[in-house]
Every structure is written in structure tokens, then in C-alpha cells.
Coordinates of C-alpha atoms in Angstrom, one line a residue:
Chain G
X24 CA 32.7 40.9 -18.4
X25 CA 30.7 38.2 -16.5
X26 CA 30.8 34.7 -17.7
X27 CA 27.1 34.9 -18.1
X28 CA 27.3 38.1 -20.3
X29 CA 30.1 36.6 -22.3
X30 CA 28.0 33.5 -23.1
X31 CA 25.0 35.7 -24.0
X32 CA 27.2 37.6 -26.6
X33 CA 28.7 34.5 -28.1
X34 CA 25.1 33.1 -28.5
X35 CA 24.1 36.3 -30.0
X36 CA 26.9 36.2 -32.5
X37 CA 26.1 32.8 -33.6
X38 CA 22.6 33.6 -34.0
X39 CA 23.5 36.7 -36.0
X40 CA 25.5 34.5 -38.5
X41 CA 22.8 32.0 -38.9
X42 CA 20.2 34.9 -39.5
X43 CA 22.6 36.5 -42.1
X44 CA 23.0 33.1 -43.8
X45 CA 19.5 31.8 -43.4
X46 CA 20.2 29.1 -41.2
X47 CA 18.2 30.0 -38.3
X48 CA 16.1 27.2 -36.8
X49 CA 12.6 27.7 -35.7
X50 CA 12.4 30.1 -32.7
X51 CA 15.8 31.4 -32.9
X52 CA 14.6 34.6 -34.7
X53 CA 12.7 35.6 -31.5
X54 CA 15.7 34.7 -29.3
X55 CA 18.0 37.0 -31.5
X56 CA 15.4 39.8 -31.5
X57 CA 15.4 39.6 -27.7
X58 CA 19.2 39.6 -27.4
X59 CA 19.5 42.4 -29.9
X60 CA 16.8 44.5 -28.1
X61 CA 18.7 44.0 -24.8
X62 CA 22.1 45.0 -26.1
X63 CA 22.6 48.3 -27.9
X64 CA 26.1 47.4 -29.0
X65 CA 25.0 44.2 -30.4
X66 CA 22.5 46.0 -32.5
X67 CA 25.2 48.3 -34.0
X68 CA 27.3 45.3 -34.6
X69 CA 24.5 43.5 -36.4
X70 CA 24.0 46.6 -38.6
X71 CA 27.6 46.5 -39.6
X72 CA 27.7 42.8 -40.3
X73 CA 24.4 43.2 -42.2
X74 CA 26.2 45.6 -44.5
X75 CA 29.2 43.4 -45.0
X76 CA 26.9 40.7 -45.9
X77 CA 25.1 42.8 -48.6
X78 CA 28.5 43.8 -50.1
X79 CA 29.6 40.2 -50.3
X80 CA 26.4 38.9 -51.7
X81 CA 26.8 41.3 -54.6
X82 CA 30.2 39.7 -55.4
X83 CA 31.1 36.4 -56.9
X84 CA 34.4 34.8 -58.0
X85 CA 35.4 35.6 -61.5
X86 CA 34.9 33.0 -64.1
X87 CA 37.9 32.1 -66.1
X88 CA 38.0 31.7 -69.8
X89 CA 36.0 28.6 -71.0
X90 CA 39.1 27.2 -72.7
X91 CA 40.5 26.8 -69.3
X92 CA 38.6 23.5 -68.8
X93 CA 39.4 22.0 -72.2
X94 CA 43.0 20.8 -71.4
X95 CA 42.4 20.6 -67.5
X96 CA 42.8 17.0 -67.2
X97 CA 45.6 16.4 -69.7
X98 CA 47.5 18.9 -67.6
X99 CA 46.7 17.1 -64.3
X100 CA 47.8 13.7 -65.9
X101 CA 51.0 15.2 -67.2
X102 CA 51.9 16.7 -63.9
X103 CA 51.4 13.4 -62.1
X104 CA 53.7 11.8 -64.5
X105 CA 56.3 14.4 -64.2
X106 CA 55.9 14.3 -60.4
X107 CA 56.9 10.6 -60.4
X108 CA 59.8 11.2 -62.9
X109 CA 61.1 14.0 -60.6
X110 CA 61.0 11.8 -57.5
X111 CA 63.1 9.3 -59.4
X112 CA 65.5 11.9 -60.7
X113 CA 65.9 13.4 -57.3
X114 CA 66.4 10.1 -55.4
X115 CA 69.2 9.2 -58.0
X116 CA 70.7 12.6 -58.0
X117 CA 70.9 12.5 -54.1
X118 CA 72.5 9.1 -53.9
X119 CA 75.0 9.9 -56.9
X120 CA 76.0 13.4 -55.3
X121 CA 76.5 11.8 -51.9
X122 CA 78.6 9.0 -53.3
X123 CA 80.6 11.3 -55.6
X124 CA 81.2 13.6 -52.5
X125 CA 82.4 10.9 -50.3
X126 CA 84.7 9.4 -53.1
X127 CA 86.1 12.7 -53.8
X128 CA 86.8 13.6 -50.2
X129 CA 88.5 10.3 -49.5
X130 CA 90.7 10.8 -52.6
X131 CA 91.5 14.3 -51.6
X132 CA 92.6 13.2 -48.1
X133 CA 94.9 10.6 -49.6
X134 CA 96.4 12.8 -52.3
X135 CA 100.0 13.9 -51.4
X136 CA 100.9 16.0 -54.3
X137 CA 97.9 18.6 -53.7
X138 CA 99.2 21.6 -51.8
X139 CA 97.7 21.9 -48.3
X140 CA 96.2 25.2 -48.8
X141 CA 94.1 23.8 -51.7
X142 CA 92.9 21.1 -49.6
X143 CA 92.0 23.6 -46.8
X144 CA 90.2 25.7 -49.3
X145 CA 88.2 22.8 -50.4
X146 CA 87.3 21.7 -46.8
X147 CA 86.5 25.4 -46.1
X148 CA 84.1 25.6 -49.0
X149 CA 82.3 22.4 -48.0
X150 CA 82.0 23.6 -44.3
X151 CA 80.7 27.1 -45.6
X152 CA 78.1 25.2 -47.5
X153 CA 77.0 23.2 -44.5
X154 CA 76.9 26.4 -42.3
X155 CA 74.7 28.0 -45.0
X156 CA 72.3 25.1 -45.1
X157 CA 72.1 25.0 -41.3
X158 CA 71.5 28.9 -41.2
X159 CA 68.6 28.6 -43.9
X160 CA 67.0 25.9 -41.7
X161 CA 67.3 27.8 -38.7
X162 CA 65.9 30.9 -40.3
X163 CA 62.9 28.8 -41.6
X164 CA 62.2 27.6 -38.0
X165 CA 62.4 31.1 -36.8
X166 CA 60.0 32.5 -39.3
X167 CA 57.5 29.7 -38.6
X168 CA 57.1 31.0 -35.1
X169 CA 56.0 34.4 -36.2
X170 CA 54.4 33.3 -39.3
X171 CA 50.5 33.9 -39.3
X172 CA 50.1 30.8 -41.5
X173 CA 51.9 28.6 -38.9
X174 CA 48.8 26.9 -37.6
X175 CA 48.2 25.7 -41.0
X176 CA 49.4 22.1 -41.5
X177 CA 51.8 21.6 -44.4
Chain O
X1 CA 25.4 25.5 -55.1
X2 CA 24.9 22.0 -53.7
X3 CA 27.8 19.9 -52.5
X4 CA 27.4 16.2 -51.3
X5 CA 29.7 15.8 -48.4
X6 CA 27.6 13.6 -46.3
X7 CA 28.7 10.0 -45.9
X8 CA 28.6 7.6 -47.7
X9 CA 30.5 8.8 -50.9
X10 CA 28.3 9.7 -53.8
X11 CA 27.7 6.6 -55.8
X12 CA 29.6 8.2 -58.8
X13 CA 32.7 9.0 -56.8
X14 CA 32.9 5.6 -55.4
X15 CA 32.8 3.9 -58.8
X16 CA 35.1 6.3 -60.4
X17 CA 37.5 5.8 -57.6
X18 CA 37.4 2.0 -57.8
X19 CA 37.9 2.0 -61.5
X20 CA 40.8 4.6 -61.0
X21 CA 42.4 2.2 -58.4
X22 CA 42.1 -0.7 -60.7
X23 CA 44.2 1.2 -63.4
X24 CA 41.7 3.0 -65.4
X25 CA 43.3 6.4 -66.1
X26 CA 40.1 7.9 -67.8
X27 CA 37.9 7.1 -64.6
X28 CA 40.2 9.7 -62.8
X29 CA 39.7 12.0 -65.7
X30 CA 35.9 11.8 -65.1
X31 CA 36.4 12.5 -61.5
X32 CA 38.6 15.4 -62.2
X33 CA 35.9 16.9 -64.8
X34 CA 33.3 16.5 -62.0
X35 CA 35.2 18.6 -59.5
X36 CA 37.6 20.8 -61.3
X37 CA 35.4 23.9 -61.5
X38 CA 34.8 23.6 -57.7
X39 CA 38.5 23.1 -57.0
X40 CA 39.5 25.9 -59.2
X41 CA 37.1 28.3 -57.5
X42 CA 38.0 27.2 -54.1
X43 CA 41.6 27.7 -54.8
X44 CA 40.9 31.3 -56.3
X45 CA 39.2 32.4 -53.2
X46 CA 42.1 31.3 -51.1
X47 CA 45.0 32.6 -53.4
X48 CA 43.4 35.4 -55.3
X49 CA 44.7 34.8 -58.9
X50 CA 43.8 32.9 -61.9
X51 CA 47.1 31.4 -62.8
X52 CA 47.9 30.3 -59.2
X53 CA 44.4 28.8 -58.7
X54 CA 44.8 26.7 -61.9
X55 CA 48.2 25.6 -61.0
X56 CA 47.4 24.7 -57.4
X57 CA 44.1 23.0 -58.1
X58 CA 45.8 21.0 -60.9
X59 CA 48.6 20.1 -58.6
X60 CA 46.5 19.0 -55.9
X61 CA 44.7 16.6 -58.5
X62 CA 48.0 15.3 -59.6
X63 CA 48.8 14.5 -56.0
X64 CA 45.5 12.8 -55.5
X65 CA 46.2 10.6 -58.7
X66 CA 49.7 9.6 -57.2
X67 CA 48.1 8.6 -54.0
X68 CA 44.9 7.0 -55.7
X69 CA 45.5 3.7 -54.0
X70 CA 45.5 5.3 -50.6
X71 CA 41.9 7.0 -51.1
X72 CA 39.1 5.2 -49.2
X73 CA 36.4 4.9 -52.1
X74 CA 33.7 4.8 -49.3
X75 CA 34.4 8.4 -48.5
X76 CA 33.5 11.5 -50.6
X77 CA 36.4 12.3 -52.9
X78 CA 36.0 16.0 -52.6
X79 CA 36.5 16.2 -48.9
X80 CA 39.7 14.2 -49.2
X81 CA 41.0 16.2 -52.2
X82 CA 40.0 19.6 -50.5
X83 CA 42.7 18.6 -47.7
X84 CA 45.4 18.4 -50.2
X85 CA 44.2 21.7 -52.1
X86 CA 43.9 23.9 -49.0
X87 CA 47.3 22.8 -47.6
X88 CA 49.0 23.7 -51.2
X89 CA 47.1 26.9 -51.1
X90 CA 48.1 28.0 -47.6
X91 CA 51.7 26.9 -48.2
X92 CA 51.6 29.1 -51.3
X93 CA 50.4 32.1 -49.2
X94 CA 53.0 31.2 -46.7
X95 CA 55.7 32.1 -48.9
X96 CA 56.4 35.6 -48.1
X97 CA 57.5 36.6 -51.8
X98 CA 54.3 35.3 -53.4
X99 CA 52.2 36.8 -50.8
X100 CA 53.7 40.2 -51.3
X101 CA 53.2 39.7 -55.2
X102 CA 49.7 38.7 -54.7
X103 CA 48.7 41.7 -52.6
X104 CA 50.8 44.1 -55.0
X105 CA 49.1 42.5 -58.0
X106 CA 45.6 43.1 -56.5
X107 CA 44.5 40.7 -59.0
X108 CA 40.8 40.9 -60.2
X109 CA 39.5 37.7 -58.7
X110 CA 36.0 39.1 -57.6
X111 CA 33.3 40.0 -60.0
X112 CA 30.0 41.6 -59.4
X113 CA 26.8 39.4 -59.7
X114 CA 24.8 40.2 -63.0
X115 CA 21.9 41.6 -61.2
X116 CA 24.1 44.1 -59.3
X117 CA 25.8 45.5 -62.4
X118 CA 25.4 49.3 -62.8
X119 CA 24.0 50.4 -66.1
X120 CA 26.4 51.1 -68.9
X121 CA 25.2 54.9 -68.9
X122 CA 26.0 55.5 -65.2
X123 CA 29.8 55.7 -65.0
X124 CA 29.7 57.2 -61.6
X125 CA 27.8 54.3 -60.0
X126 CA 30.0 51.9 -61.9
X127 CA 33.3 53.7 -60.5
X128 CA 31.7 53.2 -56.9
X129 CA 31.1 49.5 -57.4
X130 CA 34.6 49.1 -58.8
X131 CA 36.1 50.9 -55.8
X132 CA 33.9 48.7 -53.5
X133 CA 35.0 45.6 -55.2
X134 CA 38.7 46.6 -54.9
X135 CA 38.2 47.2 -51.2
X136 CA 36.5 44.0 -50.5
X137 CA 39.4 42.2 -52.6
X138 CA 41.8 43.7 -50.6
X139 CA 40.2 43.2 -47.3
X140 CA 39.6 39.5 -47.9
X141 CA 43.4 39.4 -48.9
X142 CA 44.2 40.8 -45.6
X143 CA 42.3 38.4 -43.5
X144 CA 44.0 35.7 -41.4
X145 CA 44.1 32.4 -43.5
X146 CA 41.4 30.6 -41.5
X147 CA 39.2 33.5 -41.6
X148 CA 39.5 34.0 -45.4
X149 CA 38.9 30.3 -45.9
X150 CA 35.7 30.1 -44.1
X151 CA 34.5 33.5 -45.7
X152 CA 35.2 32.0 -49.3
X153 CA 33.6 28.6 -48.5
X154 CA 30.3 30.3 -47.1
X155 CA 30.2 33.6 -49.4
X156 CA 31.5 32.4 -52.7
X157 CA 30.9 28.5 -52.6
X158 CA 27.6 28.9 -50.9
X159 CA 28.2 25.8 -48.6
X160 CA 25.8 25.3 -45.6
X161 CA 27.4 25.3 -42.1
X162 CA 27.1 21.6 -41.9
X163 CA 29.0 21.1 -45.2
X164 CA 31.9 23.4 -44.1
X165 CA 32.2 21.8 -40.6
X166 CA 32.5 18.4 -42.5
X167 CA 35.0 19.9 -45.0
X168 CA 37.1 21.5 -42.3
X169 CA 36.7 19.1 -39.6
X170 CA 35.4 21.5 -37.0
X171 CA 32.2 21.6 -35.0
X172 CA 29.3 23.9 -36.4
X173 CA 29.7 26.3 -33.4
X174 CA 33.3 27.0 -34.4
X175 CA 32.3 27.5 -38.1
X176 CA 29.8 30.2 -36.9
X177 CA 32.2 31.9 -34.5
X178 CA 35.0 31.7 -37.1
X179 CA 32.7 33.4 -39.6
X180 CA 31.7 36.0 -37.2
X181 CA 35.4 36.9 -36.5
X182 CA 36.0 37.1 -40.3
X183 CA 33.0 39.2 -41.0
X184 CA 33.8 41.5 -38.2
X185 CA 37.5 41.9 -39.3
X186 CA 36.2 42.6 -42.9
X187 CA 34.0 45.2 -41.7
X188 CA 36.8 47.0 -39.9
X189 CA 38.9 46.7 -43.0
X190 CA 36.3 48.1 -45.2
X191 CA 35.9 51.0 -42.7
X192 CA 39.6 51.6 -42.7
X193 CA 39.8 50.4 -39.1
X194 CA 42.3 48.0 -37.4

């Protein structure tokens, strides 16, 4: 397809959208008619898009029950409050868990009366947890590459 | 439906935001009441279920409240809020489990316009319309996120191209091209094509 034709098609498609949505500027209707008359495939595309527009025009989003709105803001405010509490709780929990883990490992290292195989088992368990965590992170990264939502910013 | 997205911010928004930032909780409540319906419907169009739309639109307001001191009162609140809402909705849809559930549930999030409803004494016509509605719902659910979003903003929120462009931060030409792609895909899906 020549660059000129591609440009003409793109222009026609934009005009078709504007025509369907009642956003044509003055003079554009004639331009669209000329383009449609010159390209039979565009005319059939126009008919299809027109049908889709008619179908979607006949639809609206379903209205929720009226009581939905009565406690809407209270729920928003409660969420905001709880969100702050969760942040504090999580920060505290992370610091305490990290500290407890560190102290525990230090004590474990220095405990002479604990059988070696128990020490090895505990270290193996922690290593396993770390590997699992890394594996989940790697999978998430892999999924992102093939995810149709990847272009959507988090 | 009219949306005021042009700068500067609507007078009401600006005043309510300033009052919110000075610690008046009820001012934010008023802002929520102004935009809660629009926010809910925007989320409903994106996620397709009443419960999720309610949950996500409220969560977005809660996040906006927590970040209230970072909001520029000179800019329209809804444009800023919508960025939070759409990210939440897209992240929700990104989750494979919820996306599968959503498609399986095929929740009834679309309705027919009152003037289009079949008379009660014509069950065959009513059944045809219900089938069309079901296919449109399924078709829209299968669109790519950006296509679905633009179709919802145009068809169900009734925004003008200029308003969509401002809300999404894209040129008007891109709005039209994206809308064309969305409608063409929807036409293919309704015809049982690719």
C-alpha cells in the first residue's frame, strides 16, 4: 500500500469516527463522502461501524441500587484511615520480623548443644523460602513480558 | 453528560480541595459526592462488575484522600483522580484470576436504554435484545484494555474527543484512531470473527 493511500485511509477512518460521534467540523462531511465514494472497502467498513454504533447507542451502564450512594463517603474515609493503619502495621512488622530473624540466626549459630542436622534443616528452610521468593519475582517479570496489560502503568 | 476538564479547575473543586488540605474532612466528602457516580460508572465500564467497581472507585478516593496534600488545587480534581482509578482498574484486570472470574461471571453490567426496550408482550424481541446485550458485554470484555477504556469513555460516559484526550493525556488524533480500532475489533467480535 502506498504511503498516500495509507494516509487517505487513516484520514477516512478518523472522519468516520467523527461522523459517528457527531464531531465533524464544517466541510468534513463532504470530504468523508468523497473518500467513501472512492473506496468501496471503506464504504463496507463504514456500514459495519455504523451498525456497531447503533448497538452500543442502545446500551447504557446498569445503574446500581440507590442505597449504594448513602454510605459511599463513609466507606471511603474508613478505607483511608485503615490504609494508614496498615502502613504503620506493615512497617512495624517488617522491622520486627527482620530483627527477630537476625537475632535468631545469630543465636542459632552460637548454640553448641543443638544438633548440626537441625541447624542445617533450619538454614535449608530459610534458603528454600528465599528461592521461592526469587522464583515468584522471576515469574512475575516473565508474565509482564507477555501480558496484554503490560503497557498500563501501575 | 458534561464533564468540566478544561483548565482551570472548577471553582467548586478548587475551594473544596483547599478546605480539604486545611484539614476539613467534610470538604473531601463533598468532593466525593460530586464525583462518586461518575467514578463508579467509569470503573464499572472498565472492570464489568458492580462490587469491583464500587470497591475500586472507593479505594481510588481513599488513595486520593491520603495524597490530598500533593494535589494541585488549580487543576481539575477528576482528571487527577481518574489516573488513580484507571491504574487500579487495569491492575485489577491484570490479575489473571480476577480476569478469568470476570469473564466467567459475565456480569450484567450493561442495560438497554429505556427507549430501546422491547414491549413486555414481545418475548421473542426481548430475547433477541438480551442476546445482543450479552454479546456486546462479552465483546467489550475481550477488547484490549486501552480499546475498552476509550470505548467506555465515549459510548457510556459520553465524553467529547477533547475531554477524552485531556483525561488520557493523548492527542485527539490518537483518540479517534484508538476508537476506530476498538469499534472495528468489536464489530469482528460481534460477527464471531478474529
